[in-house]
Short mmCIF file of C-alpha atoms in Angstrom, two decimals:
data_model
loop_
_atom_site.label_atom_id
_atom_site.label_comp_id
_atom_site.label_asym_id
_atom_site.label_seq_id
_atom_site.Cartn_x
_atom_site.Cartn_y
_atom_site.Cartn_z
CA MET A 12 5.68 9.45 -12.12
CA GLN A 13 5.94 6.72 -14.68
CA GLY A 14 8.53 7.25 -17.40
CA LEU A 15 8.19 6.15 -21.01
CA GLN A 16 9.91 2.83 -20.30
CA GLY A 17 7.57 2.01 -17.40
CA ARG A 18 10.09 3.01 -14.76
CA SER A 19 9.67 5.23 -11.72
CA GLU A 20 11.44 8.55 -12.06
CA GLY A 21 14.53 8.74 -9.91
CA THR A 22 14.63 5.08 -8.89
CA GLY A 23 14.82 3.17 -12.16
CA SER A 24 12.46 0.53 -10.76
CA LYS A 25 9.41 -0.63 -12.66
CA GLN A 26 5.89 0.09 -11.45
CA LEU A 27 2.79 -2.02 -11.68
CA ILE A 28 -0.18 -0.04 -12.99
CA TYR A 29 -3.56 -1.77 -12.55
CA PHE A 30 -6.40 -0.52 -14.76
CA SER A 31 -9.96 -1.44 -13.82
CA MET A 32 -13.41 -0.05 -14.49
CA GLU A 33 -14.25 -0.54 -10.79
CA PHE A 34 -12.47 -0.39 -7.44
CA LEU A 35 -14.63 -1.50 -4.52
CA LEU A 36 -12.45 -0.16 -1.73
CA GLY A 37 -14.92 0.44 1.05
CA ARG A 38 -14.16 3.01 3.73
CA LEU A 39 -10.44 3.64 4.11
CA MET A 40 -9.89 5.74 7.23
CA ARG A 41 -10.23 2.88 9.75
CA THR A 42 -8.08 0.58 7.60
CA ASN A 43 -5.38 3.21 7.22
CA LEU A 44 -5.29 3.97 10.95
CA ILE A 45 -4.95 0.24 11.71
CA ASN A 46 -2.27 -0.29 9.04
CA LEU A 47 -0.29 2.67 10.39
CA GLY A 48 -0.49 1.19 13.89
CA VAL A 49 -2.09 4.33 15.34
CA TYR A 50 -5.75 3.35 15.68
CA ASP A 51 -5.69 2.99 19.49
CA LEU A 52 -3.59 6.14 19.89
CA VAL A 53 -6.00 8.21 17.78
CA ALA A 54 -9.06 6.72 19.52
CA SER A 55 -7.56 7.52 22.93
CA GLY A 56 -6.57 11.05 21.93
CA LEU A 57 -10.03 11.77 20.58
CA GLN A 58 -11.62 10.30 23.71
CA ASP A 59 -9.49 12.68 25.81
CA MET A 60 -11.02 15.53 23.78
CA GLY A 61 -14.54 14.20 24.31
CA ARG A 62 -14.85 12.81 20.79
CA ASN A 63 -15.67 9.30 19.57
CA LEU A 64 -13.55 7.84 16.77
CA ASP A 65 -16.31 5.49 15.61
CA ALA A 66 -18.70 8.43 15.18
CA ILE A 67 -16.07 10.23 13.10
CA LEU A 68 -15.34 7.15 10.99
CA GLU A 69 -19.05 6.78 10.20
CA GLN A 70 -18.92 10.12 8.38
CA GLU A 71 -16.70 8.70 5.62
CA PRO A 72 -18.78 7.74 2.57
CA ASP A 73 -18.13 4.60 0.58
CA ALA A 74 -16.31 5.52 -2.62
CA GLY A 75 -18.66 5.26 -5.59
CA LEU A 76 -16.10 3.38 -7.66
CA GLY A 77 -17.60 -0.10 -7.81
CA ASN A 78 -20.37 -2.36 -6.65
CA GLY A 79 -19.51 -5.93 -7.51
CA GLY A 80 -17.00 -8.68 -8.05
CA LEU A 81 -14.80 -6.77 -10.50
CA GLY A 82 -14.40 -3.91 -8.04
CA ARG A 83 -13.66 -6.23 -5.12
CA LEU A 84 -11.09 -8.16 -7.21
CA ALA A 85 -9.37 -4.91 -8.19
CA ALA A 86 -9.23 -3.81 -4.55
CA CYS A 87 -7.74 -7.19 -3.57
CA PHE A 88 -5.06 -6.85 -6.25
CA MET A 89 -4.21 -3.38 -4.92
CA ASP A 90 -4.03 -4.72 -1.35
CA SER A 91 -1.66 -7.46 -2.54
CA ILE A 92 0.55 -4.95 -4.37
CA ALA A 93 0.80 -2.85 -1.19
CA SER A 94 1.33 -5.87 1.10
CA LEU A 95 4.18 -7.10 -1.07
CA GLY A 96 5.77 -3.65 -1.05
CA LEU A 97 5.62 -3.35 -4.83
CA PRO A 98 5.55 0.10 -6.42
CA GLY A 99 2.19 0.44 -8.11
CA HIS A 100 -0.99 2.40 -8.68
CA GLY A 101 -4.60 1.71 -9.58
CA ASN A 102 -6.23 3.73 -12.36
CA THR A 103 -9.88 4.05 -13.30
CA LEU A 104 -12.36 6.50 -14.74
CA ARG A 105 -14.08 8.42 -11.98
CA TYR A 106 -17.44 10.03 -12.56
CA ASP A 107 -18.80 12.79 -10.32
CA TYR A 108 -21.83 10.74 -9.29
CA GLY A 109 -20.35 7.23 -9.31
CA PHE A 110 -22.96 4.52 -9.46
CA PHE A 111 -26.63 5.23 -8.97
CA LYS A 112 -28.44 4.42 -5.77
CA GLN A 113 -31.82 2.76 -5.91
CA VAL A 114 -34.57 4.08 -3.64
CA ILE A 115 -38.25 3.21 -3.26
CA ARG A 116 -40.69 6.14 -3.40
CA ASN A 117 -44.44 5.68 -3.57
CA ASP A 118 -43.97 1.93 -4.10
CA LYS A 119 -41.77 2.54 -7.16
CA GLN A 120 -38.06 2.07 -7.67
CA GLU A 121 -36.14 5.20 -8.63
CA GLU A 122 -32.49 5.70 -9.47
CA VAL A 123 -30.83 8.71 -7.87
CA PRO A 124 -27.23 9.93 -8.11
CA ASP A 125 -24.82 8.76 -5.42
CA LEU A 126 -23.47 12.05 -4.06
CA TRP A 127 -20.38 10.48 -2.50
CA LEU A 128 -18.13 13.37 -3.63
CA VAL A 129 -20.18 16.15 -2.02
CA ASN A 130 -17.30 16.86 0.42
CA GLY A 131 -14.45 15.78 -1.85
CA TYR A 132 -12.40 12.58 -1.62
CA VAL A 133 -8.99 12.82 0.05
CA TRP A 134 -7.72 9.40 -1.06
CA GLU A 135 -7.50 10.09 -4.80
CA THR A 136 -4.92 11.80 -6.98
CA LYS A 137 -6.13 13.60 -10.08
CA LYS A 138 -4.03 12.94 -13.18
#
């Protein structure tokens, strides 16, 4: 938790808090397995159980938190913060339906809600 002076509770170190209207993170499960160094282990274990890791990873929806350059830039900043080992968090407003999806029906464009939260989102922390 961030204290009033911008310091982490218990450590006294400062935190970097990045605010952005968008975070274009993409799918995170594969990236997290790779970064933890367990991707091959998990893939092998699932294969032993008759399951395919790629099929499981395809079930993860893209987070409806961004769709352009601002979101990609924010995600890159967050990657840099993590790679440098700096204490930090990204904050944004999160709407239940994220951005709208565009579909074509009867030769007309329609906007429909992006139901990316239908099964919840394990990577976020509500504040």
